[in-house]
Amino acid sequence: MRTFLINFQLFVITFSLGVFNTYAQDDIFEKLQEIAIIDQKVMMPMRDGIRLATDIYRPKTDEKVPVIFSRTPYNFNSWGDGEQKTRTAEKAYEVVQQGYAYVVQNERGRYYSEGEWDILGIPLTDGYDAFSWMKDQPWSNGKIGTLGCSSTAEWQMAVAALDHPSHAAMVPQSFGAGVGRVGDYYEQGNWYRGGAEQLLFFAWLYGVEHDKYKPRIPEGASQEDLIRISRFYDLAPENPPVDMSEALAHLPIQDILQNIQGKREVFDKMVRRNPNHIDWYKGGLYHDDMEIGIPGFWFASWYDVSISPNLALYNHVRNNSKDQFVKDNQYLVIAPTLHCRYTRATENTIVGERNVGDARLNYSEQIYSWFDLWLKGENNNFKDNTPRVQYYTMGSNVWQSAESWPPENSELKTFYLTSGGKANSLYGDGRLSVKEPNSENVPDSFIYDPMNPVTSYGGNVCCTGNAVKGGAYDQQAMETRQDILVYTTEPLEEGIEVTGFIESSLYISSDAKDTDFTIKLIDVYPDGRAYNLDETIQRVRYREGYEKEVFMEKGKVYEINLTPMATSNFFEKGHRIRIEVSSSNFPRFARNLNTGGKNYDEKQGVVARNSVHHSKQYPSQIRLPIVNR
């Protein structure tokens, strides 16, 4: 009887929540209907005959209006309950209130859109064709702005390089999965960092990839039919819940999705590509040989998965565009938040475990002012009132501004790694010092066992389910491991602001043909709390570039330059600056099995004895961007 009552109570709670969600959604749709003409399941034709499902919300006016366009792989069917659908209605209401048409479209092969889906492998012409269709509508003024975060942002850059005359401005937010190659970063849409696989997409694809045997709407279905059946058939798969912390530990990594009975058609292709594979350059990723030709208002965040490549892309467009107009119309915001969490900042913003203070900003006001300038032609003083770069400095917990990134008053200062050869763990003798080493080489060594990797704890992550917590967490417990080398400054005699890209060079050796080296930058409080700021990794076989693999010889010392990190953090007086060096950060990054093989198809690893050298001959170092005030 007690079990029955508990189950009945759970049913009542679940039913009530469902009714509440439905009422809340009905309420926003009623408000939306009062101000908007709603045209759903418009099947927008592409040049190859494929039709993409599109919902259009536009103001009730006879005047032509500009368009804010979002294209997404996610479900926005307006029937039923669900947070994503309610968010779509809320966004449509907000956009229409501002005097714009809001057009939201599913990528090809997603939900009611026809064709086959391939993450960022869909034709770039889909974006171009959508712009052409929208500009020709009788209600359109011919000006289109693109807006979105994460998967509704990542396609914007490559399409912007097509230079459609109606694509007037863009607002990409947390856009790293659309960055292929920029400068020294060969991330290929967040698949890699320093040549090591980032496992976030392994988890993400499980949750979003549609099966090739999914139910399909018959070709040629009318808009009326699609609206009717969308009330009953959502086409959204419900994948069984999976413990990703366990799932991502499976070897070989090429079988991770198969092992949890996930869909893997797209995954199977991607997991076999190296960081410079030709197929990365055939789809929708942006690469730095593509010329962006429109104004951009870029949004990034310190604890996002690809903060450094995001900033590198902003700088690339700002500094290298052939068009001075384009150079002059790029703006940047960097928030102290997780992936796509800009508007969730509060007067006491907690990122992981760390309170970074009042990180609120008038995001919406600035975005609509930006669109008003470019889509409506308003002389609204956006450029006079908006700093070129707005960035949040953690530690001092203040918004700051600059004309460039990094700020012009930021200069790199070198800190050298030093020890007596026993920097292992928090309790070792590792130090960071501004003094150049003049001693003989006394390397720090540790055993890296791929079957017992250093566990990811906090960090700059996204989309890994329960496998990794994002944000700043106290690393002290992790730092008791012998396979983590810890280097720390003395307590600071005065506060230091570190703002910009963080560069690092390590001199390493190993008895394995190939291995990885990782670095974390950490703010150590007087009471010992050690909060992570950013992290990076380098697969040693790619130390000479991603066009070739060069393996190590046992005992030989090699220099590796890790992909730069980035942050803005004020280390207060009495705090210490710390870096951790290891060979794993799992499951943030895939383990290197140390064999020199393909890695993605291997089940067994070998134990490596890895060393970091620091001496006059081998000056391992980290270069911090110190702001001079």
XYZ file of C-alpha atoms in Angstrom, residues 307-569:
263
model
C 37.770 29.852 -25.186
C 41.245 30.221 -26.715
C 40.304 29.277 -30.310
C 37.252 31.537 -30.016
C 39.437 34.489 -29.093
C 41.961 33.564 -31.779
C 39.190 33.652 -34.380
C 37.996 37.069 -33.221
C 41.565 38.358 -33.512
C 41.974 36.754 -36.919
C 38.950 38.578 -38.330
C 39.787 41.819 -36.524
C 43.418 41.891 -37.625
C 43.578 40.065 -40.943
C 40.463 40.957 -42.885
C 41.195 42.443 -46.296
C 38.324 44.887 -45.799
C 38.881 47.757 -43.354
C 35.112 48.028 -42.856
C 35.031 44.445 -41.593
C 38.040 45.015 -39.326
C 36.416 48.067 -37.786
C 33.127 46.328 -37.033
C 34.094 43.392 -34.836
C 33.192 43.465 -31.118
C 33.768 40.953 -28.327
C 32.304 40.054 -24.921
C 33.989 37.515 -22.584
C 31.926 36.419 -19.578
C 32.973 34.371 -16.506
C 30.463 31.617 -17.192
C 30.051 28.112 -18.556
C 29.021 27.268 -22.115
C 26.043 29.422 -23.235
C 25.321 30.596 -19.681
C 25.688 34.338 -20.280
C 22.267 35.401 -19.082
C 22.479 33.182 -15.980
C 25.044 35.425 -14.336
C 23.714 36.899 -11.086
C 24.912 39.315 -8.442
C 26.631 36.268 -6.888
C 27.713 34.238 -9.888
C 28.984 30.777 -8.932
C 31.033 28.956 -11.566
C 31.653 25.473 -10.257
C 32.555 26.205 -6.636
C 34.017 29.680 -7.034
C 32.045 32.865 -6.461
C 33.133 35.352 -9.114
C 30.843 38.144 -7.989
C 28.288 40.227 -9.850
C 28.840 39.234 -13.492
C 25.607 40.580 -14.898
C 25.664 42.519 -18.160
C 22.951 44.052 -20.345
C 23.392 41.375 -23.015
C 19.985 41.718 -24.706
C 20.137 45.504 -24.801
C 23.523 45.414 -26.503
C 22.516 42.695 -28.986
C 19.375 44.500 -30.145
C 21.258 47.779 -30.356
C 23.740 45.953 -32.596
C 20.987 44.582 -34.823
C 19.186 47.941 -34.887
C 22.364 49.483 -36.272
C 22.916 46.962 -39.060
C 19.421 45.666 -39.883
C 17.312 48.782 -39.321
C 19.944 51.388 -40.133
C 19.397 53.247 -36.870
C 21.958 55.821 -35.818
C 21.919 54.591 -32.229
C 25.507 55.278 -31.146
C 26.198 51.571 -30.574
C 29.801 52.027 -31.618
C 30.257 55.080 -29.406
C 28.686 53.443 -26.367
C 30.078 49.894 -26.670
C 33.711 49.056 -25.906
C 35.524 47.072 -28.558
C 36.259 44.304 -26.040
C 34.351 43.772 -22.792
C 35.876 41.151 -20.523
C 35.276 40.053 -16.960
C 38.258 39.761 -14.616
C 37.774 37.066 -12.010
C 39.335 37.597 -8.609
C 38.764 41.342 -8.716
C 35.278 40.492 -10.099
C 34.849 43.462 -12.406
C 33.893 44.070 -16.020
C 36.697 45.784 -17.928
C 37.138 47.067 -21.469
C 39.908 47.347 -24.013
C 40.431 48.291 -27.623
C 42.087 44.966 -28.434
C 42.550 41.435 -27.160
C 44.696 41.042 -25.176
C 44.635 44.584 -23.770
C 47.516 46.725 -25.020
C 48.928 47.044 -21.499
C 49.255 43.261 -21.139
C 52.826 41.966 -21.448
C 54.089 38.410 -21.299
C 56.261 37.588 -18.295
C 58.158 34.326 -18.098
C 57.895 32.006 -15.092
C 60.281 29.058 -15.078
C 59.625 25.583 -13.731
C 62.129 24.484 -11.117
C 62.535 21.770 -8.503
C 65.025 19.419 -6.925
C 63.618 16.651 -9.069
C 60.644 15.895 -6.820
C 57.773 18.097 -7.990
C 55.364 15.176 -7.783
C 52.114 16.145 -6.042
C 51.115 19.068 -3.893
C 53.702 17.967 -1.345
C 56.663 18.019 -3.736
C 59.310 20.696 -4.224
C 58.108 22.182 -7.516
C 58.338 25.962 -7.836
C 57.495 28.655 -10.357
C 60.097 31.408 -10.445
C 60.891 34.454 -12.571
C 64.606 33.643 -12.197
C 66.174 31.933 -15.179
C 67.487 28.481 -14.275
C 71.262 28.100 -14.136
C 71.484 24.647 -12.626
C 72.157 21.273 -14.155
C 69.171 19.347 -15.463
C 67.317 17.562 -12.643
C 64.110 16.414 -14.364
C 60.845 15.621 -12.664
C 59.523 12.203 -13.650
C 56.255 10.381 -13.183
C 54.520 7.217 -14.287
C 51.606 7.705 -16.651
C 49.340 4.669 -16.767
C 46.501 5.081 -19.298
C 44.432 2.640 -17.265
C 44.650 4.946 -14.255
C 44.484 8.464 -15.733
C 44.205 11.746 -13.875
C 40.505 12.440 -13.499
C 39.052 15.660 -14.912
C 37.726 17.833 -12.115
C 36.147 21.066 -13.207
C 37.437 22.851 -16.236
C 36.476 24.417 -19.522
C 33.947 21.868 -20.680
C 30.589 21.330 -22.283
C 28.182 18.577 -23.088
C 29.748 15.593 -21.313
C 26.720 14.648 -19.227
C 27.737 13.556 -15.742
C 31.296 12.755 -16.796
C 32.890 16.153 -16.074
C 31.820 19.082 -13.921
C 32.416 22.433 -15.572
C 33.870 25.484 -13.872
C 36.307 26.214 -11.051
C 36.806 23.517 -8.409
C 39.334 23.133 -5.631
C 42.101 20.925 -7.055
C 43.869 20.090 -3.785
C 42.601 16.528 -3.546
C 43.625 15.852 -7.151
C 47.070 17.262 -6.487
C 47.946 14.489 -4.038
C 48.561 12.167 -7.003
C 52.163 11.295 -7.817
C 51.490 11.568 -11.569
C 50.768 15.290 -11.279
C 53.735 17.663 -11.151
C 52.919 20.815 -9.185
C 54.803 24.100 -9.587
C 53.824 27.077 -7.421
C 55.082 30.618 -6.861
C 55.796 32.064 -3.459
C 52.874 34.060 -1.997
C 52.479 37.222 -4.023
C 53.697 40.402 -2.349
C 51.212 42.404 -4.394
C 48.231 41.526 -6.547
C 48.798 40.561 -10.187
C 46.275 40.668 -13.003
C 46.766 37.993 -15.663
C 44.746 38.867 -18.763
C 45.397 37.420 -22.201
C 46.794 34.293 -23.829
C 48.984 32.051 -21.679
C 51.850 30.401 -23.538
C 53.842 27.419 -22.300
C 56.908 25.495 -23.453
C 57.981 22.213 -21.922
C 61.115 20.167 -22.475
C 60.060 16.574 -22.128
C 61.254 13.015 -22.590
C 59.625 9.623 -22.369
C 60.318 5.940 -22.759
C 57.195 5.699 -24.952
C 56.944 6.455 -28.687
C 54.118 8.892 -28.046
C 52.334 10.382 -25.062
C 50.467 13.527 -24.005
C 51.370 16.419 -21.740
C 48.764 18.550 -19.986
C 48.867 21.880 -18.163
C 46.419 23.603 -15.830
C 46.666 27.189 -14.598
C 45.477 27.616 -11.009
C 44.797 30.418 -8.503
C 45.861 29.268 -5.031
C 44.198 31.014 -2.088
C 45.997 31.602 1.237
C 43.924 28.814 2.837
C 45.090 26.347 0.176
C 42.051 26.320 -2.099
C 43.282 25.888 -5.662
C 40.849 26.984 -8.366
C 41.501 25.988 -11.971
C 41.382 28.743 -14.601
C 42.176 27.042 -17.906
C 43.815 23.903 -19.232
C 45.384 22.538 -22.379
C 47.044 19.444 -23.784
C 49.531 18.411 -26.474
C 49.877 15.037 -28.143
C 53.619 14.778 -28.622
C 53.484 13.125 -32.053
C 52.077 16.424 -33.393
C 54.719 18.681 -31.813
C 56.062 19.616 -35.272
C 52.632 20.301 -36.759
C 49.432 18.476 -37.611
C 50.436 17.596 -41.162
C 52.682 14.771 -39.949
C 53.347 12.463 -37.020
C 56.826 12.365 -35.498
C 57.454 9.816 -32.755
C 59.904 10.022 -29.874
C 63.106 8.150 -29.182
C 63.596 6.837 -25.682
C 65.493 9.260 -23.441
C 65.768 12.059 -26.018
C 64.613 15.518 -24.896
C 62.053 17.370 -27.031
C 60.537 20.835 -26.826
C 56.764 21.080 -27.056
C 54.779 24.301 -27.264
C 51.277 23.740 -26.006
C 48.279 25.494 -27.531
C 47.785 28.745 -25.603
C 45.314 29.015 -22.763
C 43.402 32.209 -21.972
C 41.926 33.912 -18.929
C 41.489 37.157 -17.054
C 42.127 36.650 -13.363
